[in-house]
Amino acid sequence: MEQAYTPGQLIKTARESRHLSQQDVADALNTAAGTVSLGRHSVYRWEAGLRLPEEWWPLLCRVLEIGEDAMEAAMARAVALRGKNPAPASLALAGGLWDWAEADTLAAMLDGDQAVTADNATAIAHAWLVTPPPQVVHQRAGRRIGTELLDELDQRTVRLRRLDDFEGVTVLLPAVMQELRETVKLARQASYTEENGRRLLALLSEQAQLAGWVTCDTGRVDQGVSLYLAGVKAAHAAGDRTLAALNLGCAGYAYANNGRPDEGLLMARSALTGCEGNARPLERTLLLDKVAWTAAMAGQAREAERAVGRSTASHDHVDDDAEQPDWLYWCSRDESDVMAGRVFTETHRPLRAVPLLTAALQRYDTTHVREVALYSSWLAQAYVDANEIDEAAAVASRVYDLAAASDSPRAVHRLDTVLNALAPHRDTPAVRDLLERAAS
């Protein structure tokens, strides 16, 4: 069966195949139309699914050599879809209601039958902000579930989160995916009260977030972001804006780490803005940390460092005795200090990064091998930036050992980044030894 493309997908594919920037396309369209009215952001909005090219699509076909029949069909589908649902994109919020038909898509993806992409992630971020709170799911035919089963599922999700601290993706990914798959089936087939429906949707959102996190750790970022966005929808339908923001912020974090920092920053900003009035101090701290990191990766150093300062101030208001949702169990002052150190490393402020990372790592639980490997990699990178090459090589050697034991492709990727940073200093004996060890 031939794939049905959106106008945005057609434009983006044609543009990238010709190695053109969005500004190049805008300039070519202005030249063809004899105008200067079109800017890069218009092309961006078309590709993201935020706007349709309307009167521009015939010129787009000419400039990018897109078949007019394909574009006309894609435009017709998009117009028809918007007539039914004002929120664009294949994963849009369906008028604010949880679309149970999309559970089939999620289940198929988990079974490996269908690849789900996140081309319209930015549109979803904005749709979430403007869509009013949805109605709770209607009761479904089938076995009626109660609080006892939901309590049991909640505890199983708690245990999976803790497993993430100690096990790599080889062990964790199948367990998380199986749990999410069964929760989706339960949500589709069972019946429940309105209150229990909200709990079930929130639980589904938490599991989708964990599944997205583990999937991104394997390097399958588009699939991981799709899971995060399913979590956004489920949390939104459950009426939990902070949980939706967690998923959205995680999606932005994943994009920022994988070559799409501008989109990642927009999603992190949207997550913070979307629950600004509802988030408690620790939740707000986490969301500010996402903004700080994505801004650093997008080259927005000033915004990144402002967000670090706001995160620190927010953490000062955290009530340590207050009950927090379990998905915040890992958040602490040390974690925020690590994030600040990572941000300062990326903004080339090593004199600020090294003390924060060193102190936090000295207190860190060494049984969390993946995190120690990852965080130490930024310490090594900061030492390189400070021209403390022997110190950098010593820390990088530890990262090498930890990455091998972590069962984490992310940790291995970070090791490669550090080794590349050290490569120009191979005349230093410790660096040369490490590079030879890695090469062998």
XYZ file of C-alpha atoms in Angstrom:
440
model
C 0.000 0.000 0.000
C 1.438 3.381 -0.984
C 2.251 5.681 1.930
C 0.075 8.787 2.265
C 2.315 11.792 2.805
C 1.386 15.130 4.321
C 2.266 18.350 2.450
C 4.903 19.050 5.100
C 6.549 15.680 4.578
C 6.647 16.171 0.808
C 8.229 19.615 1.202
C 10.797 18.530 3.772
C 11.825 15.405 1.864
C 12.247 17.313 -1.393
C 14.144 20.148 0.306
C 16.565 17.879 2.169
C 17.197 15.722 -0.909
C 18.424 18.893 -2.645
C 20.481 19.982 0.392
C 18.541 23.241 0.688
C 17.842 25.160 3.870
C 14.384 26.474 4.715
C 15.681 29.967 3.902
C 16.873 28.723 0.478
C 13.353 27.505 -0.292
C 11.816 30.788 0.876
C 14.244 32.772 -1.308
C 13.503 30.596 -4.349
C 9.762 31.021 -3.867
C 10.114 34.801 -3.507
C 12.133 34.908 -6.730
C 9.603 32.761 -8.587
C 6.687 34.861 -7.327
C 8.421 38.218 -7.719
C 7.910 39.090 -4.062
C 9.839 39.361 -0.801
C 6.953 38.486 1.488
C 7.931 34.917 2.376
C 10.378 34.077 5.160
C 12.052 30.935 6.481
C 9.444 30.578 9.226
C 6.706 30.031 6.643
C 8.582 27.033 5.261
C 9.163 25.794 8.805
C 5.427 26.038 9.608
C 4.508 24.112 6.459
C 6.950 21.324 7.251
C 5.863 21.156 10.897
C 2.197 20.917 9.940
C 1.287 24.211 11.617
C 0.121 25.748 8.332
C -0.809 24.559 4.842
C 1.002 26.121 1.875
C -2.379 27.182 0.402
C -1.627 29.361 -2.666
C 2.096 28.526 -2.548
C 1.888 24.827 -3.314
C 2.023 25.080 -7.145
C 5.222 27.149 -6.878
C 6.600 24.718 -4.314
C 6.095 21.885 -6.783
C 8.022 23.825 -9.419
C 10.869 24.954 -7.147
C 11.351 21.584 -5.417
C 10.294 19.401 -8.373
C 7.476 17.761 -6.433
C 4.843 15.962 -8.461
C 1.746 18.128 -8.619
C -0.587 15.133 -8.348
C 1.106 14.002 -5.128
C 0.984 17.482 -3.604
C -2.618 18.085 -4.640
C -3.668 14.777 -3.069
C -1.738 15.578 0.118
C -3.353 19.017 0.306
C -6.820 17.522 -0.160
C -6.245 15.017 2.652
C -4.906 17.730 4.951
C -7.857 20.042 4.286
C -10.322 17.180 4.887
C -8.540 16.236 8.115
C -8.641 19.794 9.389
C -12.317 19.937 8.677
C -12.768 17.102 11.184
C -10.044 18.055 13.619
C -8.578 21.553 13.976
C -5.389 20.267 15.583
C -2.950 19.278 12.811
C -0.737 16.188 12.649
C -1.268 12.460 12.718
C -0.902 12.403 16.489
C -2.998 15.524 17.116
C -5.281 15.711 20.101
C -8.438 14.798 18.195
C -10.493 17.654 19.522
C -9.027 17.189 22.992
C -10.276 13.614 23.461
C -8.113 10.558 23.779
C -8.486 8.847 20.399
C -8.784 5.163 21.211
C -8.312 4.192 17.575
C -4.728 5.423 17.893
C -4.110 2.790 20.546
C -4.086 0.360 17.624
C -1.252 2.367 16.085
C 0.681 2.320 19.353
C 0.148 -1.393 19.846
C 1.218 -2.072 16.257
C 4.349 -0.003 16.769
C 5.218 -1.900 19.930
C 4.809 -5.157 18.067
C 7.108 -3.910 15.317
C 4.403 -3.921 12.651
C 4.408 -0.214 11.909
C 6.930 2.612 12.141
C 5.549 5.775 13.732
C 7.476 8.995 13.153
C 7.392 12.323 14.987
C 7.496 14.699 12.016
C 4.672 16.766 13.479
C 5.990 16.998 17.027
C 6.134 20.796 17.087
C 2.502 21.041 15.980
C 1.511 18.677 18.781
C 3.329 20.791 21.333
C 1.311 23.840 20.356
C -1.925 21.889 20.002
C -1.532 20.714 23.586
C -1.218 24.285 24.820
C -4.324 25.597 23.060
C -6.641 22.599 23.329
C -9.108 22.905 26.233
C -9.090 20.159 28.892
C -10.798 17.064 27.498
C -13.675 15.008 28.714
C -12.725 11.873 30.542
C -12.878 8.621 28.600
C -16.205 6.890 28.350
C -16.661 3.526 29.933
C -15.868 0.647 27.653
C -17.407 -2.752 27.341
C -15.543 -5.573 29.039
C -14.160 -6.334 32.476
C -14.685 -3.547 34.970
C -11.513 -2.578 36.777
C -11.230 -1.052 40.220
C -8.728 0.606 42.501
C -7.082 -2.645 43.579
C -5.855 -3.445 40.070
C -4.803 0.150 39.480
C -2.793 0.131 42.712
C -1.039 -3.030 41.557
C -0.245 -1.550 38.136
C 1.038 1.609 39.784
C 3.463 -0.395 41.916
C 4.640 -2.337 38.877
C 5.422 0.977 37.160
C 7.326 2.134 40.242
C 9.434 -1.027 40.110
C 10.169 -0.526 36.422
C 11.419 2.983 37.142
C 13.763 1.670 39.803
C 14.954 -1.017 37.410
C 16.028 1.786 35.094
C 18.576 2.842 37.733
C 20.437 -0.434 37.574
C 19.711 -2.294 34.333
C 20.581 -1.484 30.748
C 18.324 -1.431 27.739
C 18.756 -5.134 26.986
C 16.857 -6.014 30.150
C 14.645 -2.979 30.553
C 13.286 -2.342 27.072
C 11.338 -5.603 26.638
C 9.871 -5.297 30.139
C 8.750 -1.696 29.692
C 7.276 -2.294 26.240
C 5.367 -5.352 27.409
C 3.934 -3.444 30.373
C 2.850 -0.534 28.182
C 1.331 -2.867 25.603
C -0.799 -4.588 28.235
C -1.903 -1.273 29.735
C -3.040 -0.078 26.299
C -5.044 -3.274 25.832
C -6.610 -2.873 29.277
C -7.561 0.736 28.573
C -9.219 -0.251 25.292
C -11.093 -3.305 26.492
C -12.054 -2.719 30.128
C -14.701 -0.513 31.699
C -14.217 1.732 34.704
C -15.525 4.725 36.577
C -14.609 8.254 35.582
C -12.130 8.554 38.447
C -10.479 5.242 37.617
C -10.389 6.220 33.951
C -8.318 9.245 34.858
C -5.972 7.103 36.936
C -5.570 4.604 34.122
C -4.768 7.308 31.576
C -2.229 8.899 33.921
C -0.641 5.497 34.466
C -0.497 4.952 30.707
C 1.207 8.331 30.356
C 3.827 7.448 32.973
C 4.571 4.163 31.231
C 4.793 5.881 27.839
C 7.315 8.321 29.317
C 9.469 5.504 30.651
C 9.174 3.620 27.361
C 10.170 6.760 25.456
C 13.175 7.262 27.713
C 14.451 3.702 27.276
C 13.754 3.720 23.527
C 15.720 6.954 23.071
C 18.580 5.345 24.990
C 18.802 2.752 22.218
C 19.186 5.519 19.620
C 15.699 5.149 18.091
C 14.822 8.748 18.748
C 11.807 9.178 16.452
C 10.133 6.135 17.957
C 10.975 7.332 21.461
C 9.508 10.772 20.781
C 6.357 9.135 19.429
C 5.986 7.368 22.770
C 6.507 10.624 24.654
C 3.816 12.283 22.568
C 1.408 9.426 23.254
C 2.161 10.133 26.919
C 1.338 13.814 26.419
C -2.061 12.904 25.039
C -2.863 10.397 27.764
C -1.892 12.824 30.536
C -3.859 15.598 28.890
C -6.908 13.366 28.724
C -6.402 12.508 32.400
C -6.355 16.212 33.282
C -2.718 16.096 34.507
C -0.909 18.986 32.839
C 2.355 18.533 34.734
C 2.619 14.900 33.662
C 1.897 15.986 30.088
C 4.635 18.603 30.472
C 7.078 15.945 31.672
C 6.529 13.926 28.479
C 6.733 16.990 26.280
C 9.906 18.190 27.990
C 11.464 14.755 27.564
C 10.596 14.822 23.859
C 12.325 18.194 23.545
C 15.335 16.848 25.430
C 15.570 13.909 23.023
C 15.394 16.163 19.989
C 18.008 18.543 21.395
C 20.394 15.625 21.900
C 19.914 14.347 18.368
C 20.405 17.183 15.942
C 17.105 19.039 16.307
C 17.876 21.522 19.112
C 15.618 24.352 17.928
C 12.576 22.078 17.938
C 13.689 20.638 21.258
C 13.934 24.089 22.817
C 10.481 25.040 21.541
C 9.005 21.888 23.067
C 10.766 22.457 26.400
C 9.526 26.055 26.505
C 6.018 24.884 25.645
C 6.111 22.276 28.422
C 7.068 24.897 30.994
C 4.532 27.433 29.728
C 1.757 24.864 29.492
C 1.692 24.192 33.225
C 3.267 27.363 34.611
C 0.400 27.977 36.994
C 0.017 24.343 38.074
C 3.542 23.054 38.603
C 4.893 22.719 42.114
C 8.500 23.820 42.830
C 10.160 20.440 42.163
C 8.136 19.916 38.974
C 9.014 23.422 37.840
C 12.692 22.773 38.610
C 12.674 19.735 36.344
C 10.993 21.631 33.503
C 13.421 24.542 33.859
C 16.315 22.096 33.664
C 14.896 20.850 30.339
C 14.732 24.442 29.071
C 18.297 25.084 30.224
C 19.650 22.028 28.459
C 17.771 22.449 25.188
C 18.724 26.146 25.086
C 22.390 25.225 25.573
C 22.204 22.693 22.740
C 20.494 25.293 20.532
C 23.342 27.735 21.126
C 21.220 30.038 23.296
C 23.779 30.402 26.090
C 22.159 33.358 27.791
C 18.744 31.718 27.963
C 20.344 28.475 29.153
C 22.153 30.154 32.024
C 19.078 32.159 32.995
C 17.107 28.922 33.180
C 19.814 27.400 35.397
C 19.428 30.330 37.780
C 15.646 30.014 37.796
C 15.931 26.273 38.411
C 18.157 26.859 41.436
C 15.728 29.433 42.809
C 12.786 27.075 42.250
C 14.577 24.260 44.076
C 15.033 26.557 47.077
C 11.239 26.466 47.511
C 10.932 22.673 47.443
C 9.330 21.242 50.569
C 11.315 18.091 51.294
C 8.486 16.744 53.439
C 5.790 17.228 50.807
C 4.531 14.196 48.913
C 5.709 14.164 45.292
C 4.592 12.032 42.321
C 6.791 8.980 41.918
C 8.035 10.095 38.495
C 9.964 12.802 40.369
C 11.664 10.357 42.746
C 15.089 10.864 41.148
C 14.993 14.674 41.176
C 17.353 16.189 43.728
C 19.673 19.110 44.245
C 22.543 16.954 42.997
C 20.690 16.167 39.772
C 20.048 19.860 39.187
C 23.714 20.629 39.919
C 24.723 17.991 37.369
C 22.415 19.560 34.812
C 23.854 22.996 35.564
C 27.359 21.593 35.145
C 26.418 20.020 31.833
C 24.891 23.299 30.645
C 28.015 25.247 31.611
C 30.130 22.646 29.793
C 28.104 23.096 26.611
C 28.265 26.909 26.915
C 32.055 26.694 27.387
C 32.139 27.853 30.998
C 34.426 25.104 32.384
C 35.387 27.015 35.526
C 31.737 26.922 36.546
C 31.106 23.405 35.261
C 33.969 21.533 36.936
C 33.140 22.340 40.595
C 29.451 21.501 40.148
C 30.092 18.195 38.383
C 32.931 17.161 40.680
C 30.963 17.762 43.875
C 27.800 16.073 42.596
C 29.678 13.016 41.307
C 31.475 12.588 44.631
C 28.068 12.176 46.293
C 26.487 10.114 43.509
C 25.411 6.509 43.983
C 28.063 4.548 42.068
C 25.660 1.655 41.462
C 23.902 3.888 38.913
C 26.547 3.049 36.323
C 24.942 4.672 33.284
C 24.399 8.031 34.975
C 27.907 8.109 36.455
C 29.321 7.354 32.995
C 27.231 10.048 31.339
C 27.838 12.753 33.927
C 31.560 11.987 34.105
C 31.768 12.445 30.339
C 30.745 16.081 30.722
C 33.326 16.534 33.472
C 36.001 15.183 31.128
C 34.770 17.494 28.377
C 34.894 20.488 30.735
C 38.482 19.626 31.668
C 39.411 19.561 27.976
C 37.826 22.978 27.547
C 39.847 24.229 30.530
C 43.013 22.751 28.941
C 43.503 20.414 31.912
C 44.322 17.496 29.646
C 45.745 15.061 32.204
C 42.652 15.465 34.376
C 40.442 15.042 31.323
C 42.232 11.830 30.337
C 41.902 10.405 33.855
C 38.158 11.041 33.965
C 37.715 9.827 30.383
C 39.445 6.555 31.281
C 36.823 6.013 33.963
C 34.075 6.843 31.464
C 35.533 4.197 29.160
C 35.201 1.492 31.827
C 31.728 2.587 32.915
C 30.338 2.915 29.390
C 31.384 -0.645 28.616
C 29.501 -1.866 31.703
C 26.416 0.308 31.278
C 24.598 -1.433 28.390
C 23.728 2.083 27.216
C 24.299 3.257 23.627
C 23.934 6.805 24.966
C 26.915 6.337 27.280
C 28.986 4.894 24.438
C 28.079 7.874 22.242
C 29.171 10.259 24.976
C 32.465 8.372 25.274
C 33.028 8.870 21.545
C 32.408 12.606 21.992
C 35.013 12.805 24.754
C 37.574 10.769 22.798
C 37.113 13.065 19.797
C 37.684 16.087 22.039
C 40.872 14.507 23.377
C 42.206 13.414 19.975
C 44.071 16.708 19.236
C 46.021 16.141 22.477
C 47.357 12.685 21.652
C 50.897 13.889 22.376
C 49.969 13.733 26.057
C 50.927 10.217 27.235
C 47.690 9.589 29.155
C 45.618 10.590 26.136
C 47.676 8.477 23.779
C 47.280 5.445 26.039
C 43.517 5.916 26.239
C 43.109 6.367 22.492
C 45.192 3.277 21.795
C 43.123 1.336 24.317
C 39.924 2.453 22.611
C 41.266 1.657 19.161
C 42.162 -1.885 20.186
